[in-house]
mmCIF file of C-alpha atoms (C1' of nucleotides) in Angstrom:
data_model
loop_
_atom_site.group_PDB
_atom_site.id
_atom_site.type_symbol
_atom_site.label_atom_id
_atom_site.label_comp_id
_atom_site.label_asym_id
_atom_site.label_seq_id
_atom_site.Cartn_x
_atom_site.Cartn_y
_atom_site.Cartn_z
ATOM 1 C CA MET A 1 99.118 74.798 111.725
ATOM 2 C CA SER A 2 97.701 74.596 108.252
ATOM 3 C CA ASP A 3 99.505 75.187 104.995
ATOM 4 C CA ALA A 4 96.715 77.528 103.997
ATOM 5 C CA ALA A 5 97.500 79.738 106.984
ATOM 6 C CA GLN A 6 101.180 79.770 106.064
ATOM 7 C CA GLN A 7 100.346 80.742 102.473
ATOM 8 C CA LEU A 8 97.803 83.345 103.593
ATOM 9 C CA SER A 9 100.136 85.029 106.014
ATOM 10 C CA ASP A 10 102.901 85.280 103.447
ATOM 11 C CA ASP A 11 100.531 86.904 100.952
ATOM 12 C CA LEU A 12 99.019 89.094 103.654
ATOM 13 C CA GLY A 13 102.498 90.251 104.528
ATOM 14 C CA ILE A 14 102.956 91.443 100.983
ATOM 15 C CA LEU A 15 99.620 93.068 100.777
ATOM 16 C CA LEU A 16 100.161 95.064 103.966
ATOM 17 C CA GLN A 17 103.438 96.478 102.782
ATOM 18 C CA ARG A 18 103.710 100.196 102.463
ATOM 19 C CA ARG A 19 104.396 99.969 98.742
ATOM 20 C CA LEU A 20 100.977 98.674 97.762
ATOM 21 C CA ARG A 21 99.165 101.006 100.123
ATOM 22 C CA THR A 22 101.026 104.055 98.907
ATOM 23 C CA THR A 23 100.545 103.427 95.177
ATOM 24 C CA LEU A 24 96.960 102.245 95.510
ATOM 25 C CA HIS A 25 95.886 105.190 97.720
ATOM 26 C CA ALA A 26 97.695 107.700 95.583
ATOM 27 C CA GLU A 27 95.873 106.380 92.570
ATOM 28 C CA VAL A 28 92.495 106.556 94.294
ATOM 29 C CA VAL A 29 92.777 110.144 95.645
ATOM 30 C CA ALA A 30 94.389 111.700 92.587
ATOM 31 C CA GLY A 31 92.463 114.777 91.491
ATOM 32 C CA VAL A 32 89.365 114.054 93.543
ATOM 33 C CA HIS A 33 89.454 117.077 95.868
ATOM 34 C CA ASP A 34 91.999 119.647 97.112
ATOM 35 C CA ALA A 35 91.445 118.548 100.704
ATOM 36 C CA ILE A 36 91.799 114.831 99.995
ATOM 37 C CA ASP A 37 95.191 113.146 100.037
ATOM 38 C CA VAL A 38 96.556 109.876 101.223
ATOM 39 C CA ASN A 39 96.314 110.997 104.765
ATOM 40 C CA SER A 40 92.858 112.480 104.839
ATOM 41 C CA TYR A 41 91.448 109.602 102.790
ATOM 42 C CA PRO A 42 91.243 107.174 105.749
ATOM 43 C CA VAL A 43 89.579 109.783 107.886
ATOM 44 C CA ILE A 44 86.692 110.623 105.541
ATOM 45 C CA SER A 45 86.331 106.913 104.728
ATOM 46 C CA GLY A 46 86.109 106.098 108.307
ATOM 47 C CA VAL A 47 83.284 108.610 108.810
ATOM 48 C CA ALA A 48 81.527 107.258 105.759
ATOM 49 C CA ARG A 49 81.669 103.705 107.045
ATOM 50 C CA THR A 50 80.506 104.454 110.631
ATOM 51 C CA GLY A 51 77.986 107.283 110.092
ATOM 52 C CA PRO A 52 77.755 109.992 112.753
ATOM 53 C CA ILE A 53 80.675 109.402 115.076
ATOM 54 C CA SER A 54 82.639 111.158 117.789
ATOM 55 C CA ALA A 55 86.244 112.056 117.319
ATOM 56 C CA ALA A 56 87.322 109.569 119.977
ATOM 57 C CA ALA A 57 85.447 106.719 118.341
ATOM 58 C CA LEU A 58 86.758 107.722 114.955
ATOM 59 C CA GLY A 59 90.252 107.577 116.209
ATOM 60 C CA ALA A 60 89.668 104.016 117.444
ATOM 61 C CA GLU A 61 88.101 103.099 114.151
ATOM 62 C CA ILE A 62 90.994 104.252 112.009
ATOM 63 C CA GLY A 63 93.785 103.426 114.480
ATOM 64 C CA VAL A 64 95.012 106.860 115.583
ATOM 65 C CA ASP A 65 94.896 108.905 118.749
ATOM 66 C CA ARG A 66 91.725 110.950 119.355
ATOM 67 C CA SER A 67 93.852 114.140 119.180
ATOM 68 C CA LEU A 68 94.869 113.365 115.672
ATOM 69 C CA ALA A 69 91.379 112.303 114.657
ATOM 70 C CA SER A 70 90.155 115.613 116.001
ATOM 71 C CA ARG A 71 92.627 117.633 114.023
ATOM 72 C CA LYS A 72 92.226 115.701 110.803
ATOM 73 C CA ALA A 73 88.495 116.008 111.117
ATOM 74 C CA ALA A 74 88.720 119.713 111.791
ATOM 75 C CA SER A 75 90.492 120.321 108.536
ATOM 76 C CA LEU A 76 87.909 118.345 106.630
ATOM 77 C CA VAL A 77 85.241 120.337 108.342
ATOM 78 C CA SER A 78 86.767 123.615 107.181
ATOM 79 C CA ALA A 79 87.058 122.088 103.677
ATOM 80 C CA GLY A 80 83.319 121.506 103.715
ATOM 81 C CA LEU A 81 83.457 117.715 103.546
ATOM 82 C CA LEU A 82 82.530 116.949 107.105
ATOM 83 C CA ARG A 83 79.987 118.499 109.475
ATOM 84 C CA SER A 84 80.454 118.659 113.176
ATOM 85 C CA SER A 85 77.339 118.937 115.257
ATOM 86 C CA PRO A 86 76.802 118.554 119.007
ATOM 87 C CA ASP A 87 75.651 115.163 120.271
ATOM 88 C CA PRO A 88 72.156 115.714 121.674
ATOM 89 C CA ALA A 89 72.738 112.739 124.028
ATOM 90 C CA ASP A 90 76.067 113.940 125.529
ATOM 91 C CA ARG A 91 77.011 117.630 125.573
ATOM 92 C CA ARG A 92 80.659 116.876 125.781
ATOM 93 C CA ALA A 93 80.719 115.128 122.500
ATOM 94 C CA THR A 94 80.366 116.262 118.890
ATOM 95 C CA LEU A 95 79.275 114.041 116.086
ATOM 96 C CA LEU A 96 81.123 113.996 112.767
ATOM 97 C CA ASP A 97 79.224 113.296 109.641
ATOM 98 C CA LEU A 98 79.522 113.770 105.900
ATOM 99 C CA THR A 99 78.190 116.883 104.198
ATOM 100 C CA GLU A 100 76.622 116.498 100.720
ATOM 101 C CA GLU A 101 79.913 117.417 99.168
ATOM 102 C CA GLY A 102 81.607 114.931 101.397
ATOM 103 C CA ARG A 103 79.259 112.236 100.332
ATOM 104 C CA ARG A 104 80.052 113.003 96.705
ATOM 105 C CA VAL A 105 83.772 112.871 97.388
ATOM 106 C CA VAL A 106 83.480 109.582 99.203
ATOM 107 C CA ASP A 107 81.429 108.114 96.300
ATOM 108 C CA THR A 108 84.150 109.176 93.910
ATOM 109 C CA LEU A 109 86.902 107.651 96.059
ATOM 110 C CA ARG A 110 84.981 104.424 96.421
ATOM 111 C CA ARG A 111 84.373 104.217 92.670
ATOM 112 C CA ASN A 112 88.028 104.979 91.944
ATOM 113 C CA LEU A 113 89.147 102.088 94.161
ATOM 114 C CA THR A 114 86.640 99.796 92.571
ATOM 115 C CA VAL A 115 87.838 100.688 89.063
ATOM 116 C CA VAL A 116 91.398 99.880 90.049
ATOM 117 C CA ILE A 117 90.386 96.495 91.432
ATOM 118 C CA ASP A 118 88.189 95.825 88.455
ATOM 119 C CA GLU A 119 91.138 96.476 86.115
ATOM 120 C CA ARG A 120 93.430 94.207 88.056
ATOM 121 C CA LEU A 121 90.887 91.376 87.899
ATOM 122 C CA ARG A 122 89.847 91.882 84.301
ATOM 123 C CA HIS A 123 91.308 88.505 83.239
ATOM 124 C CA TRP A 124 89.554 86.557 86.090
ATOM 125 C CA SER A 125 86.559 84.474 85.413
ATOM 126 C CA ALA A 126 83.277 85.819 86.854
ATOM 127 C CA SER A 127 82.953 82.804 89.122
ATOM 128 C CA ASP A 128 86.489 83.207 90.548
ATOM 129 C CA ARG A 129 85.837 86.858 91.199
ATOM 130 C CA HIS A 130 82.618 86.043 92.912
ATOM 131 C CA GLU A 131 84.158 83.296 94.943
ATOM 132 C CA LEU A 132 87.069 85.440 96.067
ATOM 133 C CA ALA A 133 84.795 88.282 96.966
ATOM 134 C CA GLY A 134 82.819 86.075 99.327
ATOM 135 C CA LEU A 135 85.802 84.401 101.023
ATOM 136 C CA PHE A 136 87.836 87.611 101.189
ATOM 137 C CA GLY A 137 84.932 89.400 102.816
ATOM 138 C CA ARG A 138 84.783 86.785 105.563
ATOM 139 C CA PHE A 139 88.566 86.819 105.892
ATOM 140 C CA VAL A 140 88.633 90.589 106.397
ATOM 141 C CA HIS A 141 85.761 90.404 108.870
ATOM 142 C CA ASP A 142 87.450 87.705 110.900
ATOM 143 C CA LEU A 143 90.772 89.559 110.854
ATOM 144 C CA THR A 144 89.398 92.805 111.982
ATOM 145 C CA ASN A 145 86.925 91.471 114.524
ATOM 146 C CA ALA A 146 89.201 89.182 116.542
ATOM 147 C CA LYS A 147 87.188 88.010 119.474
ATOM 148 C CA GLU A 148 89.237 85.214 120.933
ATOM 149 C CA MET B 1 81.991 97.076 86.708
ATOM 150 C CA SER B 2 81.302 93.850 88.592
ATOM 151 C CA ASP B 3 79.613 93.585 91.976
ATOM 152 C CA ALA B 4 82.538 91.421 93.046
ATOM 153 C CA ALA B 5 84.943 94.278 92.365
ATOM 154 C CA GLN B 6 82.766 96.625 94.465
ATOM 155 C CA GLN B 7 82.661 94.219 97.333
ATOM 156 C CA LEU B 8 86.380 93.492 97.062
ATOM 157 C CA SER B 9 87.356 97.098 97.054
ATOM 158 C CA ASP B 10 85.250 97.838 100.106
ATOM 159 C CA ASP B 11 86.811 94.979 102.048
ATOM 160 C CA LEU B 12 90.296 95.857 100.794
ATOM 161 C CA GLY B 13 89.802 99.401 102.050
ATOM 162 C CA ILE B 14 89.079 98.019 105.462
ATOM 163 C CA LEU B 15 92.041 95.672 105.358
ATOM 164 C CA LEU B 16 94.489 98.451 104.385
ATOM 165 C CA GLN B 17 93.490 100.634 107.233
ATOM 166 C CA ARG B 18 96.107 101.604 109.655
ATOM 167 C CA ARG B 19 94.224 100.016 112.554
ATOM 168 C CA LEU B 20 94.645 96.388 111.397
ATOM 169 C CA ARG B 21 98.203 96.901 110.267
ATOM 170 C CA THR B 22 99.164 98.374 113.570
ATOM 171 C CA THR B 23 97.662 95.726 115.814
ATOM 172 C CA LEU B 24 98.714 92.825 113.570
ATOM 173 C CA HIS B 25 102.354 93.966 113.248
ATOM 174 C CA ALA B 26 102.531 94.805 116.923
ATOM 175 C CA GLU B 27 101.404 91.287 117.715
ATOM 176 C CA VAL B 28 103.930 89.783 115.346
ATOM 177 C CA VAL B 29 107.045 91.614 116.506
ATOM 178 C CA ALA B 30 106.306 91.468 120.208
ATOM 179 C CA GLY B 31 109.310 90.090 122.082
ATOM 180 C CA VAL B 32 111.036 88.688 119.095
ATOM 181 C CA HIS B 33 114.262 90.850 119.175
ATOM 182 C CA ASP B 34 115.326 94.163 120.611
ATOM 183 C CA ALA B 35 116.039 95.552 117.133
ATOM 184 C CA ILE B 36 112.724 94.512 115.664
ATOM 185 C CA ASP B 37 109.682 96.770 115.933
ATOM 186 C CA VAL B 38 106.826 97.634 113.631
ATOM 187 C CA ASN B 39 109.130 99.840 111.596
ATOM 188 C CA SER B 40 112.086 97.509 111.076
ATOM 189 C CA TYR B 41 109.791 94.555 110.493
ATOM 190 C CA PRO B 42 109.066 95.437 106.805
ATOM 191 C CA VAL B 43 112.787 96.067 106.235
ATOM 192 C CA ILE B 44 114.045 92.660 107.352
ATOM 193 C CA SER B 45 111.037 90.986 105.725
ATOM 194 C CA GLY B 46 111.885 92.709 102.420
ATOM 195 C CA VAL B 47 115.429 91.393 102.579
ATOM 196 C CA ALA B 48 114.180 87.975 103.382
ATOM 197 C CA ARG B 49 111.836 87.926 100.419
ATOM 198 C CA THR B 50 114.298 89.238 97.876
ATOM 199 C CA GLY B 51 117.539 87.720 98.987
ATOM 200 C CA PRO B 52 120.851 89.691 98.486
ATOM 201 C CA ILE B 53 119.653 93.144 97.515
ATOM 202 C CA SER B 54 121.045 96.677 97.246
ATOM 203 C CA ALA B 55 119.666 99.476 99.390
ATOM 204 C CA ALA B 56 118.178 101.251 96.404
ATOM 205 C CA ALA B 57 116.313 98.113 95.264
ATOM 206 C CA LEU B 58 115.164 97.418 98.806
ATOM 207 C CA GLY B 59 113.760 100.903 99.018
ATOM 208 C CA ALA B 60 111.684 100.220 95.897
ATOM 209 C CA GLU B 61 110.632 96.868 97.165
ATOM 210 C CA ILE B 62 109.237 98.198 100.447
ATOM 211 C CA GLY B 63 108.101 101.555 99.203
ATOM 212 C CA VAL B 64 110.431 103.992 100.850
ATOM 213 C CA ASP B 65 113.242 106.231 99.611
ATOM 214 C CA ARG B 66 116.706 104.618 99.213
ATOM 215 C CA SER B 67 118.081 106.927 101.945
ATOM 216 C CA LEU B 68 115.677 105.576 104.421
ATOM 217 C CA ALA B 69 116.210 102.024 103.379
ATOM 218 C CA SER B 70 119.964 102.550 103.744
ATOM 219 C CA ARG B 71 119.558 103.900 107.270
ATOM 220 C CA LYS B 72 117.143 101.304 108.413
ATOM 221 C CA ALA B 73 119.328 98.594 106.987
ATOM 222 C CA ALA B 74 122.360 100.065 108.748
ATOM 223 C CA SER B 75 120.773 99.746 112.138
ATOM 224 C CA LEU B 76 119.840 96.134 111.414
ATOM 225 C CA VAL B 77 123.455 95.564 110.351
ATOM 226 C CA SER B 78 124.717 96.883 113.674
ATOM 227 C CA ALA B 79 122.143 94.765 115.532
ATOM 228 C CA GLY B 80 123.653 91.744 113.743
ATOM 229 C CA LEU B 81 120.528 90.831 111.754
ATOM 230 C CA LEU B 82 121.702 91.863 108.372
ATOM 231 C CA ARG B 83 125.035 91.628 106.637
ATOM 232 C CA SER B 84 126.266 94.158 104.124
ATOM 233 C CA SER B 85 128.849 93.022 101.619
ATOM 234 C CA PRO B 86 130.274 94.705 98.476
ATOM 235 C CA ASP B 87 128.642 93.705 95.277
ATOM 236 C CA PRO B 88 131.290 91.836 93.183
ATOM 237 C CA ALA B 89 129.511 92.953 89.983
ATOM 238 C CA ASP B 90 129.216 96.663 90.829
ATOM 239 C CA ARG B 91 131.650 98.305 93.163
ATOM 240 C CA ARG B 92 129.295 101.185 93.902
ATOM 241 C CA ALA B 93 126.788 98.829 95.411
ATOM 242 C CA THR B 94 126.572 96.830 98.569
ATOM 243 C CA LEU B 95 124.339 93.802 98.960
ATOM 244 C CA LEU B 96 122.182 93.312 101.993
ATOM 245 C CA ASP B 97 121.460 89.886 103.168
ATOM 246 C CA LEU B 98 120.320 88.035 106.340
ATOM 247 C CA THR B 99 122.827 86.815 108.938
ATOM 248 C CA GLU B 100 122.103 83.514 110.621
ATOM 249 C CA GLU B 101 120.508 85.423 113.493
ATOM 250 C CA GLY B 102 118.525 87.466 111.067
ATOM 251 C CA ARG B 103 117.288 84.292 109.438
ATOM 252 C CA ARG B 104 116.095 83.034 112.871
ATOM 253 C CA VAL B 105 114.376 86.271 113.562
ATOM 254 C CA VAL B 106 112.539 86.215 110.241
ATOM 255 C CA ASP B 107 111.529 82.649 110.751
ATOM 256 C CA THR B 108 110.021 83.659 114.099
ATOM 257 C CA LEU B 109 108.242 86.628 112.664
ATOM 258 C CA ARG B 110 106.813 84.567 109.865
ATOM 259 C CA ARG B 111 105.656 81.895 112.270
ATOM 260 C CA ASN B 112 104.050 84.489 114.531
ATOM 261 C CA LEU B 113 102.059 85.935 111.713
ATOM 262 C CA THR B 114 100.989 82.484 110.658
ATOM 263 C CA VAL B 115 99.809 81.704 114.135
ATOM 264 C CA VAL B 116 97.721 84.812 114.210
ATOM 265 C CA ILE B 117 96.112 83.952 110.881
ATOM 266 C CA ASP B 118 95.598 80.388 111.904
ATOM 267 C CA GLU B 119 93.796 81.536 115.023
ATOM 268 C CA ARG B 120 91.507 83.828 113.159
ATOM 269 C CA LEU B 121 90.548 81.054 110.719
ATOM 270 C CA ARG B 122 90.183 78.354 113.305
ATOM 271 C CA HIS B 123 86.426 78.020 112.731
ATOM 272 C CA TRP B 124 86.808 77.797 108.888
ATOM 273 C CA SER B 125 86.501 74.541 107.099
ATOM 274 C CA ALA B 126 89.706 73.108 105.584
ATOM 275 C CA SER B 127 88.344 73.464 102.118
ATOM 276 C CA ASP B 128 87.355 77.111 102.574
ATOM 277 C CA ARG B 129 90.787 77.927 103.958
ATOM 278 C CA HIS B 130 92.414 76.210 101.041
ATOM 279 C CA GLU B 131 90.250 77.911 98.500
ATOM 280 C CA LEU B 132 90.768 81.373 100.005
ATOM 281 C CA ALA B 133 94.520 80.772 100.085
ATOM 282 C CA GLY B 134 94.588 80.042 96.381
ATOM 283 C CA LEU B 135 92.446 82.908 95.312
ATOM 284 C CA PHE B 136 93.940 85.356 97.726
ATOM 285 C CA GLY B 137 97.417 84.498 96.468
ATOM 286 C CA ARG B 138 96.400 85.307 92.821
ATOM 287 C CA PHE B 139 94.621 88.498 94.052
ATOM 288 C CA VAL B 140 97.780 89.761 95.853
ATOM 289 C CA HIS B 141 99.917 88.879 92.906
ATOM 290 C CA ASP B 142 97.729 90.708 90.453
ATOM 291 C CA LEU B 143 97.373 93.741 92.723
ATOM 292 C CA THR B 144 101.171 94.054 93.279
ATOM 293 C CA ASN B 145 102.232 93.293 89.767
ATOM 294 C CA ALA B 146 99.963 95.638 87.810
ATOM 295 C CA LYS B 147 101.098 95.451 84.260
ATOM 296 C CA GLU B 148 98.427 97.197 82.320
ATOM 297 C "C1'" DT C 1 126.262 111.636 82.363
ATOM 298 C "C1'" DA C 2 123.973 108.396 85.399
ATOM 299 C "C1'" DT C 3 123.712 105.625 89.473
ATOM 300 C "C1'" DT C 4 125.245 103.832 94.261
ATOM 301 C "C1'" DG C 5 125.355 104.551 99.242
ATOM 302 C "C1'" DT C 6 125.470 107.855 102.639
ATOM 303 C "C1'" DT C 7 124.605 112.061 105.340
ATOM 304 C "C1'" DA C 8 122.433 116.604 106.527
ATOM 305 C "C1'" DT C 9 118.383 118.940 106.585
ATOM 306 C "C1'" DA C 10 113.643 120.013 106.816
ATOM 307 C "C1'" DC C 11 109.047 118.507 106.869
ATOM 308 C "C1'" DT C 12 105.127 115.633 108.089
ATOM 309 C "C1'" DC C 13 102.810 112.447 110.950
ATOM 310 C "C1'" DT C 14 101.721 110.986 115.410
ATOM 311 C "C1'" DA C 15 101.480 110.339 120.409
ATOM 312 C "C1'" DT C 16 101.731 112.369 125.062
ATOM 313 C "C1'" DA C 17 100.399 115.600 128.199
ATOM 314 C "C1'" DA C 18 97.769 119.304 129.820
ATOM 315 C "C1'" DC C 19 93.488 122.048 129.785
ATOM 316 C "C1'" DT C 20 88.407 122.966 129.898
ATOM 317 C "C1'" DA C 21 83.762 121.297 129.875
ATOM 318 C "C1'" DT C 22 80.511 117.901 130.905
ATOM 319 C "C1'" DA C 23 78.934 113.154 132.813
ATOM 320 C "C1'" DT D 1 86.241 110.638 139.291
ATOM 321 C "C1'" DA D 2 85.921 109.718 134.402
ATOM 322 C "C1'" DT D 3 85.419 110.964 129.649
ATOM 323 C "C1'" DA D 4 84.641 114.440 125.615
ATOM 324 C "C1'" DG D 5 87.326 117.613 122.565
ATOM 325 C "C1'" DT D 6 91.057 120.553 121.807
ATOM 326 C "C1'" DT D 7 95.723 122.525 121.821
ATOM 327 C "C1'" DA D 8 100.931 122.585 122.706
ATOM 328 C "C1'" DT D 9 104.781 120.116 122.630
ATOM 329 C "C1'" DA D 10 108.043 116.702 121.480
ATOM 330 C "C1'" DG D 11 109.363 112.683 119.147
ATOM 331 C "C1'" DA D 12 109.506 109.519 115.334
ATOM 332 C "C1'" DG D 13 109.205 108.725 110.372
ATOM 333 C "C1'" DT D 14 110.236 110.133 105.893
ATOM 334 C "C1'" DA D 15 111.649 112.705 101.648
ATOM 335 C "C1'" DT D 16 114.753 116.011 99.374
ATOM 336 C "C1'" DA D 17 119.081 117.568 98.367
ATOM 337 C "C1'" DA D 18 123.847 117.186 98.288
ATOM 338 C "C1'" DC D 19 128.180 114.596 98.551
ATOM 339 C "C1'" DA D 20 131.920 111.244 97.006
ATOM 340 C "C1'" DA D 21 132.762 107.030 94.456
ATOM 341 C "C1'" DT D 22 132.005 104.176 90.610
ATOM 342 C "C1'" DA D 23 129.584 102.887 86.076
#
DNA sequence: TATTGTTATACTCTATAACTATA
DNA sequence: TATAGTTATAGAGTATAACAATA
């Protein structure tokens, strides 16, 4: 077992703590939209990442039960940020997607998070930032798509 | 605003999702100890990181209210994993610390997480792993210790 | 007056189970 | 028979407020 894995797991443990998540997400959602808070943020982000998606698939994507995904999505629909339309291929299913306003909100959220990261890395060299971005991207991909 | 920051924030968004946290933590705590689950895991890990600590400080460390930190700690105390002793410097406070059994449990948890990471990075070159570990460590540090 | 740990209370988040409709 | 979405219910997680003790 490599030293690198030991070091990575220690740092990952810190990163995944509630404390960072809470402060970061609160910073990102502040003042963006009445319907967006730290709980609805993952929902609309999930839809933004996956495109038109069923409630069941969205639940799997963001790690909650489909009943919860359905209810969270419903409140974003009534807020005008998501649209729910019947799936032409399967009449049981409905597909969730962003409205134009939802798209604007997601863009703002994404920009807010990027600003925060940019601030935190202000004193980094461009090459270190670039290198981290590449390796971190692979890391996140391999963590979230565990095959083995 | 750099492209690297954009890329990093997108990947960080994915990493901080509930889905990864849930699956990863569940894997780490599985079968380690009756008193350890995904909710008590951050508590005992917080104590392990900080050494002897008051309930109020522990709450700040892990991002919950001191009342919750107090109650979570209390249940780990009765499980024999934490010890609570009066702070000699401040008679209002009590200091939480690991028992020997608690230390063993934390060691196991830490090892479990490292094994998971090690598995996910099995196909990485040693130099990429090493490079990621260094940069990621700085990243986590700068994220969690925002000064500006 | 402020802070510590604790407890009581209420609120929020989430999963489970049950229901209807469609595959 | 299995899966979609939804709703009702119950349980778990968490914060707020209030308390006594100490600073």
